[in-house]
Coordinates of C-alpha atoms and ligand atoms in Angstrom, one line a residue:
X1 CA 133.7 7.0 26.7
X2 CA 132.3 10.1 28.6
X3 CA 130.7 9.3 32.0
X4 CA 128.3 11.8 33.5
X5 CA 129.9 14.6 35.5
X6 CA 128.0 13.6 38.7
X7 CA 129.9 10.3 38.6
X8 CA 133.2 11.6 37.6
X9 CA 133.1 13.9 40.6
X10 CA 132.1 11.2 43.0
X11 CA 134.5 10.0 45.8
X12 CA 134.5 6.3 46.2
X13 CA 133.7 5.2 49.8
X14 CA 137.2 5.3 51.5
X15 CA 136.0 2.9 54.2
X16 CA 135.1 0.2 51.7
X17 CA 138.5 0.8 49.8
X18 CA 140.6 0.2 52.9
X19 CA 138.7 -2.9 54.0
X20 CA 139.1 -4.2 50.4
X21 CA 142.9 -3.7 50.4
X22 CA 143.2 -5.3 53.8
X23 CA 141.0 -8.3 52.7
X24 CA 143.4 -8.6 49.6
X25 CA 146.4 -8.7 51.9
X26 CA 144.8 -11.3 54.2
X27 CA 143.8 -13.3 51.0
X28 CA 147.5 -13.3 50.2
X29 CA 148.3 -14.8 53.6
X30 CA 149.4 -11.7 55.4
X31 CA 148.5 -11.3 58.9
X32 CA 146.5 -8.1 58.9
X33 CA 144.6 -6.8 61.9
X34 CA 141.7 -4.8 60.4
X35 CA 140.2 -1.9 62.3
X36 CA 138.5 -0.8 59.0
X37 CA 135.0 -2.5 59.6
X38 CA 132.0 -0.3 59.7
X39 CA 129.9 -3.3 60.8
X40 CA 129.3 -5.4 63.9
X41 CA 131.5 -8.6 63.9
X42 CA 128.5 -10.5 65.4
X43 CA 126.1 -12.6 63.5
X44 CA 122.5 -11.6 63.1
X45 CA 120.6 -12.9 66.1
X46 CA 119.0 -16.3 65.4
X47 CA 115.5 -15.5 66.0
X48 CA 115.7 -12.5 63.4
X49 CA 117.2 -15.1 60.9
X50 CA 114.5 -17.5 61.6
X51 CA 111.8 -14.8 60.9
X52 CA 113.5 -14.0 57.6
X53 CA 113.6 -17.7 56.6
X54 CA 110.0 -18.1 57.7
X55 CA 108.9 -15.2 55.5
X56 CA 110.6 -16.6 52.5
X57 CA 109.0 -20.0 53.2
X58 CA 105.5 -18.3 53.6
X59 CA 105.9 -16.9 50.3
X60 CA 106.7 -13.2 51.1
X61 CA 108.9 -13.1 48.0
X62 CA 107.0 -10.6 45.9
X63 CA 107.1 -6.9 45.6
X64 CA 106.7 -4.9 48.9
X65 CA 103.1 -3.6 48.9
X66 CA 103.1 -0.6 49.0
X67 CA 106.7 0.2 47.9
X68 CA 107.1 2.4 51.0
X69 CA 106.9 -0.7 53.2
X70 CA 104.6 -3.4 54.3
X71 CA 102.1 -2.2 57.1
X72 CA 103.7 -4.5 59.7
X73 CA 107.0 -3.0 59.3
X74 CA 105.8 0.4 59.5
X75 CA 103.8 -0.4 62.7
X76 CA 106.9 -2.0 64.3
X77 CA 108.9 1.2 63.5
X78 CA 106.3 3.3 65.1
X79 CA 106.3 1.0 68.2
X80 CA 110.2 1.2 68.3
X81 CA 110.3 5.0 68.0
X82 CA 107.7 5.5 70.7
X83 CA 109.2 2.9 73.1
X84 CA 112.8 3.7 72.7
X85 CA 112.9 7.4 71.5
X86 CA 109.8 9.1 72.8
X87 CA 108.7 9.8 69.3
X88 CA 105.1 9.3 68.3
X89 CA 104.5 8.8 64.6
X90 CA 101.6 7.0 62.6
X91 CA 102.5 4.6 59.9
X92 CA 101.8 7.3 57.2
X93 CA 104.7 9.2 58.7
X94 CA 107.1 6.1 58.0
X95 CA 109.0 4.6 55.1
X96 CA 110.8 1.4 55.1
X97 CA 113.8 1.7 52.9
X98 CA 116.5 -0.5 51.2
X99 CA 119.1 0.6 54.0
X100 CA 119.9 3.4 56.1
X101 CA 122.1 4.8 53.3
X102 CA 119.1 4.7 51.0
X103 CA 116.9 6.5 53.6
X104 CA 119.6 9.4 53.5
X105 CA 119.6 9.3 49.9
X106 CA 115.8 9.7 49.8
X107 CA 115.7 12.5 52.4
X108 CA 118.2 14.5 50.4
X109 CA 116.6 13.8 47.1
X110 CA 113.2 14.8 48.4
X111 CA 114.4 18.2 50.0
X112 CA 117.3 19.6 48.0
X113 CA 117.1 21.8 45.0
X114 CA 120.3 22.8 43.2
X115 CA 122.4 25.2 45.0
X116 CA 120.7 24.4 48.3
X117 CA 123.1 24.1 51.2
X118 CA 123.5 21.1 53.4
X119 CA 125.3 21.7 56.6
X120 CA 127.3 18.7 57.6
X121 CA 129.2 18.6 60.9
X122 CA 132.8 17.3 60.6
X123 CA 133.9 14.7 61.1
X124 CA 131.1 13.3 59.1
X125 CA 130.1 10.0 57.8
X126 CA 131.7 9.7 54.4
X127 CA 128.6 9.4 52.3
X128 CA 126.6 12.6 53.3
X129 CA 128.6 15.1 51.3
X130 CA 128.7 12.8 48.2
X131 CA 124.9 12.3 48.3
X132 CA 124.4 16.1 48.8
X133 CA 126.3 16.8 45.7
X134 CA 124.7 14.0 43.7
X135 CA 121.3 15.6 44.4
X136 CA 122.7 18.9 43.3
X137 CA 123.1 20.4 46.8
X138 CA 126.1 22.2 48.2
X139 CA 127.7 20.4 51.1
X140 CA 128.9 22.9 53.9
X141 CA 131.0 21.2 56.4
X142 CA 131.7 22.7 60.0
X143 CA 133.9 21.2 62.6
X144 CA 133.3 21.6 66.3
X145 CA 136.2 22.2 68.5
X146 CA 138.6 19.3 69.4
X147 CA 138.1 20.3 73.1
X148 CA 134.5 19.7 72.8
X149 CA 134.9 16.3 71.1
X150 CA 134.0 18.1 67.8
X151 CA 130.4 18.4 69.0
X152 CA 128.9 21.6 67.6
X153 CA 127.7 24.3 69.9
X154 CA 125.3 27.2 68.9
X155 CA 128.4 29.4 68.5
X156 CA 129.9 27.0 66.0
X157 CA 126.6 26.6 64.1
X158 CA 125.3 30.2 63.8
X159 CA 128.0 31.4 61.3
X160 CA 127.1 28.7 58.8
X161 CA 123.4 29.0 58.7
X162 CA 121.6 31.3 56.3
X163 CA 118.5 31.4 54.2
X164 CA 120.3 29.1 51.7
X165 CA 120.5 26.3 54.2
X166 CA 118.0 23.6 53.5
X167 CA 119.2 20.7 55.6
X168 CA 121.3 20.1 58.7
X169 CA 122.6 16.8 59.2
X170 CA 123.1 15.5 62.5
X171 CA 124.6 12.1 63.6
X172 CA 124.5 11.1 67.2
X173 CA 126.2 8.9 68.2
X174 CA 128.6 9.7 65.5
X175 CA 130.5 7.7 62.8
X176 CA 133.4 8.3 63.1
X177 CA 134.0 10.2 66.2
X178 CA 131.9 7.9 68.5
X179 CA 130.7 10.9 70.4
X180 CA 127.1 11.5 71.4
X181 CA 125.2 14.7 72.0
X182 CA 123.4 14.9 75.3
X183 CA 119.7 16.0 75.2
X184 CA 120.7 19.5 76.5
X185 CA 123.3 19.9 73.7
X186 CA 120.6 18.9 71.2
X187 CA 118.2 21.5 72.7
X188 CA 120.7 24.2 72.3
X189 CA 121.3 23.3 68.7
X190 CA 117.6 23.1 68.1
X191 CA 117.1 26.9 69.5
X192 CA 119.4 28.0 66.8
X193 CA 118.1 25.8 64.0
X194 CA 114.5 27.0 64.8
X195 CA 115.3 30.5 63.6
X196 CA 115.7 29.2 60.0
X197 CA 113.4 27.5 57.6
X198 CA 115.2 24.3 57.3
X199 CA 114.9 20.5 57.8
X200 CA 117.2 18.3 60.1
X201 CA 118.1 14.9 59.1
X202 CA 118.9 13.0 62.3
X203 CA 120.7 9.9 61.5
X204 CA 120.3 7.7 64.7
X205 CA 121.6 4.4 63.3
X206 CA 123.7 3.9 66.3
X207 CA 121.1 5.0 68.9
X208 CA 121.1 1.8 70.8
X209 CA 125.0 1.5 71.1
X210 CA 125.6 4.0 73.7
X211 CA 128.1 3.4 76.6
X212 CA 128.9 4.4 80.1
X213 CA 125.4 5.7 81.1
X214 CA 125.6 8.3 78.2
X215 CA 122.3 10.0 77.8
X216 CA 121.2 9.9 74.2
X217 CA 118.0 11.5 72.7
X218 CA 116.4 11.7 69.4
X219 CA 116.7 15.3 67.8
X220 CA 112.9 15.2 67.0
X221 CA 112.1 14.5 70.7
X222 CA 113.5 17.8 72.0
X223 CA 110.6 20.0 71.0
X224 CA 107.4 20.3 69.0
X225 CA 109.2 22.5 66.5
X226 CA 112.1 20.0 66.1
X227 CA 109.6 17.2 65.5
X228 CA 107.9 19.2 62.8
X229 CA 111.2 19.8 60.9
X230 CA 113.1 16.5 61.6
X231 CA 113.4 13.3 59.5
X232 CA 114.6 10.5 61.7
X233 CA 116.8 7.9 59.9
X234 CA 117.6 4.5 61.3
X235 CA 118.2 1.0 60.2
X236 CA 118.5 -2.4 61.6
X237 CA 122.1 -2.7 60.3
X238 CA 124.1 -1.9 63.3
X239 CA 121.8 -2.6 66.2
X240 CA 121.0 -5.9 65.1
X241 CA 124.1 -7.0 63.2
X242 CA 122.1 -6.9 59.9
X243 CA 124.3 -4.9 57.6
X244 CA 123.8 -7.4 54.7
X245 CA 120.0 -7.3 55.0
X246 CA 120.0 -3.7 53.6
X247 CA 116.9 -2.6 55.6
X248 CA 116.4 0.8 57.0
X249 CA 113.6 3.3 57.7
X250 CA 112.9 7.0 58.2
X251 CA 110.1 8.8 59.9
X252 CA 109.1 12.4 59.7
X253 CA 106.4 14.8 58.4
X254 CA 103.9 13.0 56.2
X255 CA 104.6 15.2 53.2
X256 CA 108.4 14.5 53.2
X257 CA 107.7 10.8 53.8
X258 CA 105.2 10.8 50.8
X259 CA 107.9 12.4 48.6
X260 CA 110.4 9.8 49.7
X261 CA 107.9 7.1 48.9
X262 CA 107.1 8.5 45.4
X263 CA 110.9 8.4 44.7
X264 CA 111.1 5.0 46.1
X265 CA 108.6 3.8 43.5
X266 CA 110.8 4.9 40.8
X267 CA 114.0 3.5 42.3
X268 CA 114.3 0.3 44.5
X269 CA 110.5 -0.2 44.6
X270 CA 111.0 -0.8 48.1
X271 CA 113.1 -2.8 50.8
X272 CA 113.2 -6.6 50.2
X273 CA 109.9 -7.9 51.3
X274 CA 111.0 -10.8 53.6
X275 CA 113.6 -8.6 55.1
X276 CA 110.9 -6.4 56.3
X277 CA 109.4 -9.3 58.1
X278 CA 112.8 -9.8 59.7
X279 CA 112.9 -6.2 60.5
X280 CA 109.4 -6.6 62.5
X281 CA 111.0 -9.5 64.4
X282 CA 114.2 -7.4 65.1
X283 CA 112.2 -4.4 66.4
X284 CA 109.5 -6.2 68.4
X285 CA 111.1 -9.4 69.4
X286 CA 113.7 -10.4 72.1
X287 CA 116.1 -7.5 72.6
X288 CA 118.5 -9.5 74.8
X289 CA 121.0 -9.9 72.0
X290 CA 121.2 -6.2 71.6
X291 CA 122.2 -5.7 75.1
X292 CA 124.9 -8.4 74.8
X293 CA 126.3 -6.8 71.9
X294 CA 126.2 -3.3 73.5
X295 CA 128.0 -4.5 76.6
X296 CA 130.7 -6.2 74.5
X297 CA 131.2 -3.1 72.4
X298 CA 131.3 -1.0 75.6
X299 CA 134.1 -3.2 77.1
X300 CA 136.0 -3.2 73.8
X301 CA 135.6 0.6 73.3
X302 CA 137.0 1.5 76.6
X303 CA 140.0 -0.8 76.2
X304 CA 140.7 0.6 72.8
X305 CA 140.5 4.2 74.2
X306 CA 142.6 3.5 77.1
X307 CA 145.4 2.0 75.0
X308 CA 145.2 4.8 72.3
X309 CA 145.4 7.7 74.8
X310 CA 148.4 5.9 76.5
X311 CA 150.3 6.3 73.4
X312 CA 152.5 9.6 73.5
X313 CA 151.3 12.1 71.1
X314 CA 147.9 10.6 70.5
X315 CA 144.6 12.3 71.6
X316 CA 141.2 10.9 71.3
X317 CA 137.6 11.8 72.1
X318 CA 136.2 9.1 74.4
X319 CA 133.7 7.0 72.5
X320 CA 130.3 7.1 74.1
X321 CA 128.5 5.5 71.3
X322 CA 128.8 3.6 68.0
X323 CA 132.0 1.5 67.5
X324 CA 134.7 3.8 66.6
X325 CA 137.6 5.5 68.1
X326 CA 138.8 8.6 66.2
X327 CA 142.3 9.5 67.5
X328 CA 144.3 12.6 66.5
X329 CA 147.5 11.3 65.2
X330 CA 148.8 14.4 63.6
X331 CA 151.6 14.8 66.2
X332 CA 153.1 11.5 64.9
X333 CA 153.0 12.6 61.2
X334 CA 156.3 14.7 61.1
X335 CA 158.2 11.9 62.9
X336 CA 157.0 9.5 60.4
X337 CA 157.5 11.8 57.6
X338 CA 153.9 11.5 56.3
X339 CA 152.0 14.5 54.8
X340 CA 148.5 13.3 56.0
X341 CA 146.2 10.6 56.9
X342 CA 146.0 8.7 53.6
X343 CA 149.8 8.2 53.7
X344 CA 149.6 7.4 57.3
X345 CA 147.0 4.7 56.9
X346 CA 148.8 3.3 54.0
X347 CA 152.1 3.0 55.8
X348 CA 150.5 1.5 58.8
X349 CA 148.8 -1.0 56.8
X350 CA 152.1 -2.0 54.8
X351 CA 154.5 -1.7 57.7
X352 CA 152.5 -2.6 60.8
X353 CA 149.8 -4.6 59.1
X354 CA 147.1 -2.7 60.8
X355 CA 144.2 -1.4 58.7
X356 CA 142.5 1.9 59.8
X357 CA 140.6 4.3 57.8
X358 CA 142.3 7.7 57.0
X359 CA 140.6 10.7 58.7
X360 CA 140.4 12.7 55.5
X361 CA 137.7 10.6 54.4
X362 CA 135.6 11.9 57.3
X363 CA 136.9 15.5 56.8
X364 CA 139.6 15.7 59.4
X365 CA 143.2 14.8 57.9
X366 CA 144.9 14.7 61.4
X367 CA 142.9 11.6 62.5
X368 CA 142.1 7.9 61.7
X369 CA 139.2 5.9 62.4
X370 CA 139.6 2.7 64.3
X371 CA 136.7 0.4 64.5
X372 CA 136.3 -1.6 67.7
X373 CA 133.9 -4.1 66.0
X374 CA 136.9 -6.5 66.5
X375 CA 137.6 -9.1 69.1
X376 CA 139.6 -8.0 72.2
X377 CA 142.5 -10.1 71.0
X378 CA 142.5 -8.4 67.7
X379 CA 142.2 -4.9 69.4
X380 CA 145.2 -5.8 71.7
X381 CA 147.2 -7.2 68.9
X382 CA 146.5 -4.1 66.6
X383 CA 147.3 -1.5 69.4
X384 CA 150.5 -3.4 70.3
X385 CA 151.6 -3.0 66.7
X386 CA 150.5 0.6 66.4
X387 CA 152.4 1.4 69.6
X388 CA 155.5 -0.3 68.4
X389 CA 155.3 1.5 65.0
X390 CA 154.8 4.9 66.4
X391 CA 157.6 4.5 69.0
Ligands
PMP1 N1 124.6 6.4 58.7 C1 125.8 6.1 59.3 C2 126.1 7.2 60.4 C3 126.4 5.0 59.2 O1 127.7 4.8 59.7 C4 126.1 4.0 58.2 C5 126.9 2.8 57.9 N2 128.2 3.0 57.8 C6 124.9 4.4 57.6 C7 124.1 5.4 57.8 C8 124.3 3.3 56.5 O2 123.8 2.2 57.0 P1 123.2 1.0 56.1 O3 124.3 0.0 56.1 O4 121.9 0.6 56.7 O5 123.0 1.7 54.8

């Protein structure tokens, strides 16, 4: 059997692989602390569940009409983006997608021709380079300095931009580093990006999960020119603890959104119709549960970070958003006799029974990603085990 080359060359999601192995160990009765999760450990707020159930009861169980999203969901997205992101879009500039991941896939499929370069700052969310390759693009990864928490500056960005660049991918707050660009940092990048004929995909899936007064802005909000070239991607997955609902959205120039919508008619035929009704409730209903979750993540993130940097040889950017710490553990590798983050994560799981995601999956082999979407007790237990293991 000969499978298509695009699949043969595709890396399986490392985040899912680690959590699957940890789950298998747990099922075998082994006491594993998992920091692998890429999703909130909270349940979807009740009022959102009720809206989903009510939508099913009301018969919203047929195809999404249109496939690009029901009008109420598009209006809710416009309202959210205006209220929280100072971004003003009309419904024809919005698409509702079957997840944030699908929104990224549709953006790249709509913009990338074979050979076009996609600039991806490292550390990056695992799926960007794979999606770029799937659509025929050439991923070009570029890392910021560790002393700048890996955030790119104009000086880092300039050397990789060229007339081959079609798309720049921005993720703020970041998965996996947990760092967030300030509005000034975004403006500085925009000044460089404006010199080229390219688009920016701004993945803002963690925009509501920011901590310690960190300022956070949408890329498209920094200038008119940025707005004209940006596609803002988001989802209800993280903010509202709705990862299983597979409901996301994107907003940007109508021409790009139309192209994405056309592709959607030939792929998923749209997001699940009753989930779009739940999205309306999530975006326009009571936001108190979001603040409760945010405060809890903030507390956990600070605690995990403090405990990590107290371990000799461990450095870590302070998480200002999302729910991840991304420590540099490379100083411990030689002591442990491991060659890289894959071996490190495997040993840690087998010997200390703590699951982390190897940094190589995000482009930086000296690191590991630890999710603090886990209880304080689990965080303490896991860090105690890591500390003891690295002694
Ligand atoms: N972008 C980023 C940065 C993410 O971390 C994730 C989820 N891990 C996604 C997109 C995809 O989200 P969804 O579950 O809505 O597909």
